[in-house]
DNA sequence: AACACGGGGGT
DNA sequence: ACCCCAGTGTT
């Protein structure tokens, strides 16, 4: 196996599946499908046009929504030729309500291509299928499996979730390396017979049992050797999409202690921490002395405390707290400024990072 | 309100 | 080759 090390590492030993004693992954899925999977779906046929239409409709749309549209669409356009010869308006009208209208435009274009290039016969060569607009590798594999019995793996969102959990594959499945590793695994697991049942089983297991949240592991046919289940990672797999980098800002907050009283400033109602009592902020710890002087206080001592991070939805704030002992007349309390003792500060409306700071030993001098 | 989704399109 | 999007349902 010529895989890069980090990929191989993320895939536990599934390569020996074919030699193990207990039923293989695919065998268990197929048995499960016969008892618990979906049956009698209207597109369960080997008519490639029917299979194709259903696969396109099922992209980003659930089975129960698709069924009535599928039947109406086929009644209106019973063959690839009738679809190819229809006008765009008719096709779009038949799709109306399903959403993602690019799918309908691609379907229509593909029908015309099949007429022009394949004499109106849906191609059975997977490369030619994949060359049609709106059909990628996974959809092509599903069509070739259902319509022609070809043993090819699919890899849609449901399958990615099942494989990530069962094999314990970490990393965001949208990442190309991770996706490539999943295709390799999917290839390995494909059975040599009953590909139709197996393909449907993967779809059904993903949507009925191995769901995004609250998977029903108690009824899962592959729970026994599921890595996520064994290691308590069903909720953290598949690895979620990395949050896009949020900007980091920095600020210095002054803990102005005058005796055992801490100076807090009430923020305006609008904006961040609106209406909460907060520490005065300066640009750097070097500004502490000037800040005190400007507010009629003498700075007796300063202690720089360890910086820490607070994460908002849209940015990350690095807070450098500086504890200051001050003397002098001090600020006269008013609407905006108040002196709090430690206990009353914690009882006041203060933001979470200040609460963290005040419950930390170091921040509370004296 | 944020996330998920298969394929296409743009850089 | 890589990143991001469209457009809608789910959590």
Coordinates of C-alpha atoms (C1' of nucleotides) in Angstrom, one line a residue:
Chain A
X1 CA 0.0 0.0 0.0
X2 CA 1.6 3.1 -1.2
X3 CA -0.2 5.5 1.0
X4 CA 1.3 8.4 2.9
X5 CA 1.9 7.6 6.6
X6 CA -0.5 10.0 8.1
X7 CA -3.4 8.6 6.1
X8 CA -2.5 5.0 6.9
X9 CA -2.3 6.0 10.6
X10 CA -5.8 7.3 10.6
X11 CA -7.3 4.1 9.2
X12 CA -7.3 1.3 11.7
X13 CA -6.8 -2.2 10.5
X14 CA -9.5 -2.9 8.1
X15 CA -7.3 -4.4 5.5
X16 CA -7.5 -7.8 7.1
X17 CA -11.3 -7.9 7.0
X18 CA -11.4 -10.5 4.3
X19 CA -9.6 -13.0 6.4
X20 CA -11.4 -12.5 9.7
X21 CA -13.9 -15.0 11.1
X22 CA -17.0 -12.8 11.7
X23 CA -19.1 -11.7 8.7
X24 CA -17.5 -8.9 6.7
X25 CA -18.7 -5.3 6.8
X26 CA -20.6 -5.7 3.5
X27 CA -22.2 -9.0 4.6
X28 CA -23.5 -7.5 7.7
X29 CA -24.8 -4.4 5.9
X30 CA -26.6 -6.6 3.3
X31 CA -28.2 -8.8 5.9
X32 CA -29.3 -5.7 7.8
X33 CA -30.7 -4.2 4.6
X34 CA -32.9 -7.2 4.0
X35 CA -34.5 -6.8 7.4
X36 CA -34.4 -3.1 8.2
X37 CA -33.5 -1.2 5.1
X38 CA -35.9 0.7 2.8
X39 CA -37.7 -1.5 0.3
X40 CA -40.0 -1.0 -2.6
X41 CA -38.8 2.5 -3.5
X42 CA -40.2 3.4 -6.9
X43 CA -36.8 3.7 -8.6
X44 CA -35.7 0.2 -7.5
X45 CA -35.3 -1.0 -11.1
X46 CA -32.6 -1.6 -13.5
X47 CA -33.8 1.1 -15.9
X48 CA -30.8 3.4 -16.0
X49 CA -33.0 6.5 -16.7
X50 CA -35.1 5.8 -13.6
X51 CA -32.1 5.2 -11.5
X52 CA -30.3 8.3 -12.8
X53 CA -33.4 10.5 -12.2
X54 CA -33.8 9.3 -8.7
X55 CA -30.1 9.7 -7.8
X56 CA -30.2 13.3 -9.0
X57 CA -33.4 14.1 -7.1
X58 CA -31.9 12.4 -4.0
X59 CA -28.9 14.7 -4.0
X60 CA -29.6 17.1 -1.1
X61 CA -33.2 16.0 -0.9
X62 CA -34.8 13.3 1.3
X63 CA -36.5 10.2 0.1
X64 CA -40.0 11.2 1.2
X65 CA -39.8 14.5 -0.6
X66 CA -38.5 13.0 -3.8
X67 CA -41.1 10.2 -4.3
X68 CA -44.1 12.3 -5.6
X69 CA -41.8 14.5 -7.8
X70 CA -40.1 11.4 -9.2
X71 CA -43.4 9.8 -10.2
X72 CA -44.8 13.0 -11.7
X73 CA -41.6 13.7 -13.6
X74 CA -41.5 10.2 -15.1
X75 CA -45.2 10.5 -16.1
X76 CA -44.4 13.7 -17.9
X77 CA -41.1 12.6 -19.4
X78 CA -41.2 8.8 -19.6
X79 CA -38.0 8.4 -21.6
X80 CA -34.7 10.1 -22.0
X81 CA -35.8 11.1 -25.5
X82 CA -38.9 12.8 -24.3
X83 CA -36.9 14.6 -21.7
X84 CA -34.3 15.7 -24.2
X85 CA -36.9 17.0 -26.6
X86 CA -38.9 18.9 -23.9
X87 CA -38.5 22.6 -23.5
X88 CA -36.6 24.1 -20.6
X89 CA -39.8 25.6 -19.2
X90 CA -41.5 22.2 -19.0
X91 CA -38.6 20.6 -17.3
X92 CA -38.2 23.4 -14.8
X93 CA -41.9 23.3 -14.1
X94 CA -41.7 19.6 -13.3
X95 CA -38.8 20.3 -11.0
X96 CA -40.6 23.3 -9.4
X97 CA -40.6 22.9 -5.6
X98 CA -37.7 20.5 -5.4
X99 CA -35.0 23.2 -5.2
X100 CA -31.4 23.3 -6.4
X101 CA -32.6 24.0 -10.0
X102 CA -29.1 23.5 -11.4
X103 CA -29.8 19.8 -11.0
X104 CA -32.8 20.1 -13.4
X105 CA -30.8 22.1 -16.0
X106 CA -27.9 19.5 -15.9
X107 CA -30.4 16.7 -16.2
X108 CA -32.0 18.2 -19.2
X109 CA -28.6 18.9 -20.8
X110 CA -27.4 15.4 -20.1
X111 CA -30.5 13.9 -21.7
X112 CA -29.7 15.9 -24.8
X113 CA -26.1 14.7 -24.7
X114 CA -27.2 11.1 -24.4
X115 CA -29.4 11.5 -27.4
X116 CA -26.7 13.2 -29.4
X117 CA -23.7 11.1 -28.3
X118 CA -25.1 7.7 -27.2
X119 CA -28.1 7.3 -29.5
X120 CA -30.5 7.9 -26.6
X121 CA -29.1 4.9 -24.6
X122 CA -27.8 5.7 -21.2
X123 CA -24.1 4.7 -21.2
X124 CA -23.0 1.8 -19.1
X125 CA -19.3 2.9 -19.0
X126 CA -18.7 4.7 -15.7
X127 CA -16.3 7.2 -17.4
X128 CA -19.0 8.2 -19.9
X129 CA -21.5 8.4 -17.1
X130 CA -19.3 10.6 -15.1
X131 CA -18.7 12.8 -18.1
X132 CA -22.4 13.8 -18.0
X133 CA -23.2 17.1 -16.3
X134 CA -24.5 16.8 -12.8
X135 CA -22.9 13.4 -12.2
X136 CA -19.7 13.0 -10.2
X137 CA -17.9 9.9 -9.1
X138 CA -20.3 8.9 -6.3
X139 CA -23.5 9.4 -8.3
X140 CA -22.0 7.6 -11.3
X141 CA -21.1 4.7 -9.1
X142 CA -24.6 4.5 -7.6
X143 CA -26.1 4.6 -11.1
X144 CA -23.8 1.9 -12.4
X145 CA -24.4 -0.3 -9.4
X146 CA -28.2 -0.1 -9.4
X147 CA -28.7 0.0 -13.2
X148 CA -25.9 -2.3 -14.4
X149 CA -24.8 -4.3 -11.3
X150 CA -21.3 -2.9 -11.4
X151 CA -19.4 -3.3 -8.1
X152 CA -18.3 0.3 -7.4
X153 CA -18.2 2.1 -4.1
X154 CA -20.3 5.2 -3.5
X155 CA -19.1 8.0 -1.2
X156 CA -21.8 10.5 -0.3
X157 CA -22.3 12.3 3.0
X158 CA -24.0 9.3 4.6
X159 CA -21.2 6.9 3.6
X160 CA -18.5 9.4 4.8
X161 CA -20.1 9.5 8.2
X162 CA -20.5 5.7 8.5
X163 CA -16.9 5.1 7.4
X164 CA -15.4 7.9 9.5
X165 CA -17.0 6.4 12.6
X166 CA -16.7 2.7 11.8
X167 CA -13.0 3.0 10.8
X168 CA -12.2 5.9 13.1
X169 CA -11.0 8.1 10.3
X170 CA -10.2 11.6 11.7
X171 CA -10.0 14.8 9.6
X172 CA -12.6 16.8 7.8
X173 CA -14.1 14.5 5.1
X174 CA -14.2 17.5 2.7
X175 CA -10.4 17.6 2.9
X176 CA -9.0 16.0 -0.2
X177 CA -6.6 13.7 1.6
X178 CA -9.3 12.5 4.0
X179 CA -11.7 12.0 1.1
X180 CA -9.1 10.0 -0.8
X181 CA -8.5 7.8 2.2
X182 CA -12.2 7.2 2.4
X183 CA -12.4 6.3 -1.3
X184 CA -9.7 3.7 -0.7
X185 CA -11.5 2.2 2.2
X186 CA -14.8 2.3 0.3
X187 CA -13.2 0.3 -2.5
X188 CA -11.9 -2.3 -0.1
X189 CA -15.3 -2.9 1.4
X190 CA -17.3 -3.4 -1.8
X191 CA -18.7 -6.9 -2.0
X192 CA -18.5 -9.1 -5.1
X193 CA -22.2 -9.8 -5.1
X194 CA -25.4 -8.0 -4.4
X195 CA -24.0 -4.6 -5.0
X196 CA -27.5 -3.2 -5.3
X197 CA -28.5 -4.2 -1.8
X198 CA -25.1 -3.1 -0.4
X199 CA -25.3 0.3 -2.0
X200 CA -28.8 0.9 -0.7
X201 CA -27.8 -0.4 2.7
X202 CA -25.1 2.2 3.0
X203 CA -27.5 4.9 2.2
X204 CA -30.1 3.6 4.5
X205 CA -27.8 2.9 7.4
X206 CA -26.4 6.4 7.2
X207 CA -29.8 8.1 7.1
X208 CA -31.7 5.8 9.5
X209 CA -29.1 4.5 12.0
X210 CA -25.7 6.2 11.8
X211 CA -27.3 9.7 11.9
X212 CA -25.4 12.9 12.4
X213 CA -26.7 13.3 16.0
X214 CA -27.9 10.6 18.2
X215 CA -26.9 7.6 16.2
X216 CA -28.7 4.4 17.0
X217 CA -25.7 2.3 17.7
X218 CA -27.8 -0.3 19.6
X219 CA -29.3 -1.4 16.3
X220 CA -26.3 -1.0 14.1
X221 CA -25.0 -4.1 12.3
X222 CA -21.4 -3.0 12.5
X223 CA -21.4 -1.6 16.0
X224 CA -19.4 -4.5 17.3
X225 CA -16.2 -3.4 15.6
X226 CA -17.0 0.3 15.2
X227 CA -13.9 2.3 16.2
X228 CA -15.9 5.4 17.1
X229 CA -18.1 3.3 19.3
X230 CA -15.2 1.5 21.0
X231 CA -13.4 4.7 21.7
X232 CA -16.3 6.9 22.6
X233 CA -16.0 9.2 19.6
X234 CA -19.3 8.9 17.8
X235 CA -20.2 12.5 18.5
X236 CA -16.8 13.8 17.4
X237 CA -16.6 11.9 14.2
X238 CA -16.7 12.7 11.4
X239 CA -14.4 15.6 12.2
X240 CA -16.4 18.8 11.6
X241 CA -15.5 21.4 9.0
X242 CA -12.7 23.5 10.4
X243 CA -14.1 26.9 11.5
X244 CA -12.7 29.6 9.3
X245 CA -10.0 31.5 10.9
X246 CA -11.3 34.4 13.0
X247 CA -9.2 37.5 13.6
X248 CA -7.4 37.9 16.9
X249 CA -7.4 41.2 18.7
X250 CA -5.5 42.1 21.8
X251 CA -6.2 44.3 24.7
X252 CA -4.8 45.2 28.1
X253 CA -7.2 45.3 31.0
X254 CA -6.4 47.1 34.2
X255 CA -7.4 45.7 37.6
X256 CA -7.3 49.0 39.6
X257 CA -7.2 48.1 43.3
X258 CA -7.5 50.9 45.8
X259 CA -7.3 49.0 49.1
X260 CA -9.8 46.1 48.7
X261 CA -11.9 47.9 46.1
X262 CA -11.8 47.3 42.4
X263 CA -12.7 49.9 39.8
X264 CA -15.1 48.9 37.1
X265 CA -16.6 50.7 34.2
X266 CA -20.1 50.2 32.9
X267 CA -20.2 49.8 29.2
X268 CA -22.7 51.4 26.9
X269 CA -25.8 49.4 26.2
X270 CA -25.0 48.9 22.6
X271 CA -22.0 46.9 21.4
X272 CA -19.8 44.3 23.0
X273 CA -20.6 43.4 26.6
X274 CA -23.4 46.0 26.5
X275 CA -24.4 47.3 29.9
X276 CA -21.9 45.0 31.7
X277 CA -19.3 46.1 34.3
X278 CA -15.9 45.8 32.8
X279 CA -12.2 46.6 33.5
X280 CA -10.8 49.7 32.0
X281 CA -8.8 49.0 28.8
X282 CA -5.6 50.4 27.5
X283 CA -3.3 49.5 24.6
X284 CA -0.3 48.1 26.5
X285 CA 0.8 47.6 30.1
X286 CA 3.0 50.7 29.6
X287 CA -0.1 52.8 29.5
X288 CA -1.1 52.0 33.0
X289 CA 0.7 54.8 34.7
X290 CA -0.6 57.5 32.3
X291 CA -4.1 56.1 32.7
X292 CA -4.0 56.4 36.5
X293 CA -2.6 59.9 36.3
X294 CA -5.3 61.0 33.9
X295 CA -7.9 59.7 36.4
X296 CA -6.3 61.4 39.4
X297 CA -4.7 58.4 41.0
X298 CA -1.1 57.5 41.8
X299 CA 0.2 54.1 40.7
X300 CA 2.0 52.4 43.5
X301 CA 2.7 49.0 42.0
X302 CA 1.9 47.0 38.9
X303 CA 1.8 43.2 38.3
X304 CA 1.4 41.8 34.8
X305 CA -0.8 38.7 35.0
X306 CA -0.8 35.8 32.5
X307 CA -2.6 36.7 29.3
X308 CA -5.6 34.5 28.3
X309 CA -7.9 34.2 25.4
X310 CA -11.6 34.8 25.1
X311 CA -13.4 33.6 22.0
X312 CA -16.3 35.3 20.4
X313 CA -18.3 34.2 17.4
X314 CA -16.4 36.5 15.1
X315 CA -13.1 37.2 16.7
X316 CA -10.7 36.0 19.4
X317 CA -9.6 38.4 22.1
X318 CA -6.2 38.1 23.9
X319 CA -6.6 39.7 27.2
X320 CA -3.4 40.8 29.1
X321 CA -4.5 41.7 32.7
X322 CA -2.4 44.1 34.7
X323 CA -3.1 44.4 38.4
X324 CA -2.4 47.9 39.8
X325 CA -2.4 49.2 43.3
X326 CA -3.3 52.8 43.4
X327 CA -3.6 55.6 46.0
X328 CA -4.9 59.1 46.0
X329 CA -8.4 60.5 45.9
X330 CA -9.5 58.2 43.2
X331 CA -12.4 58.4 40.8
X332 CA -15.7 59.7 42.2
X333 CA -18.4 57.0 41.6
X334 CA -21.0 57.9 39.1
X335 CA -23.2 56.3 36.4
X336 CA -20.1 55.0 34.6
X337 CA -17.5 54.3 37.3
X338 CA -18.0 52.3 40.5
X339 CA -15.7 50.7 43.1
X340 CA -16.6 47.1 44.0
X341 CA -15.2 44.8 46.5
X342 CA -14.3 41.3 45.3
X343 CA -17.6 39.7 46.3
X344 CA -19.9 42.4 44.9
X345 CA -18.0 42.5 41.7
X346 CA -18.7 38.8 41.2
X347 CA -22.4 39.4 42.0
X348 CA -22.6 42.3 39.5
X349 CA -23.2 41.9 35.7
X350 CA -19.7 41.2 34.5
X351 CA -18.6 39.3 31.3
X352 CA -17.3 35.8 31.5
X353 CA -13.6 36.6 31.0
X354 CA -13.7 39.0 34.0
X355 CA -15.4 36.4 36.1
X356 CA -12.6 34.0 35.2
X357 CA -10.1 36.6 36.1
X358 CA -11.7 37.4 39.5
X359 CA -12.0 33.7 40.5
X360 CA -8.3 33.3 39.8
X361 CA -6.1 33.7 42.9
X362 CA -3.4 35.8 41.2
X363 CA -5.7 38.6 40.0
X364 CA -6.9 39.3 43.5
X365 CA -3.9 41.0 45.2
X366 CA -3.8 41.8 48.9
Chain B
dA1 C1' -28.4 30.5 13.7
dA2 C1' -25.1 27.4 12.3
dC3 C1' -24.2 23.3 9.9
dA4 C1' -24.4 19.8 6.2
dC5 C1' -24.6 18.4 1.5
dG6 C1' -22.5 16.5 -4.3
dG7 C1' -21.1 18.8 -7.9
dG8 C1' -19.6 22.8 -10.5
dG9 C1' -16.9 26.8 -11.2
dG10 C1' -13.3 30.0 -10.4
dT11 C1' -8.5 31.0 -9.1
Chain C
dA1 C1' -4.8 21.4 -7.6
dC2 C1' -7.3 23.8 -4.4
dC3 C1' -11.0 26.6 -2.4
dC4 C1' -15.4 28.1 -2.3
dC5 C1' -20.1 28.4 -3.6
dA6 C1' -25.3 27.6 -4.3
dG7 C1' -29.7 26.7 -2.1
dT8 C1' -32.4 24.3 1.2
dG9 C1' -33.4 21.2 5.1
dT10 C1' -32.0 19.9 9.7
dT11 C1' -30.3 20.5 14.3

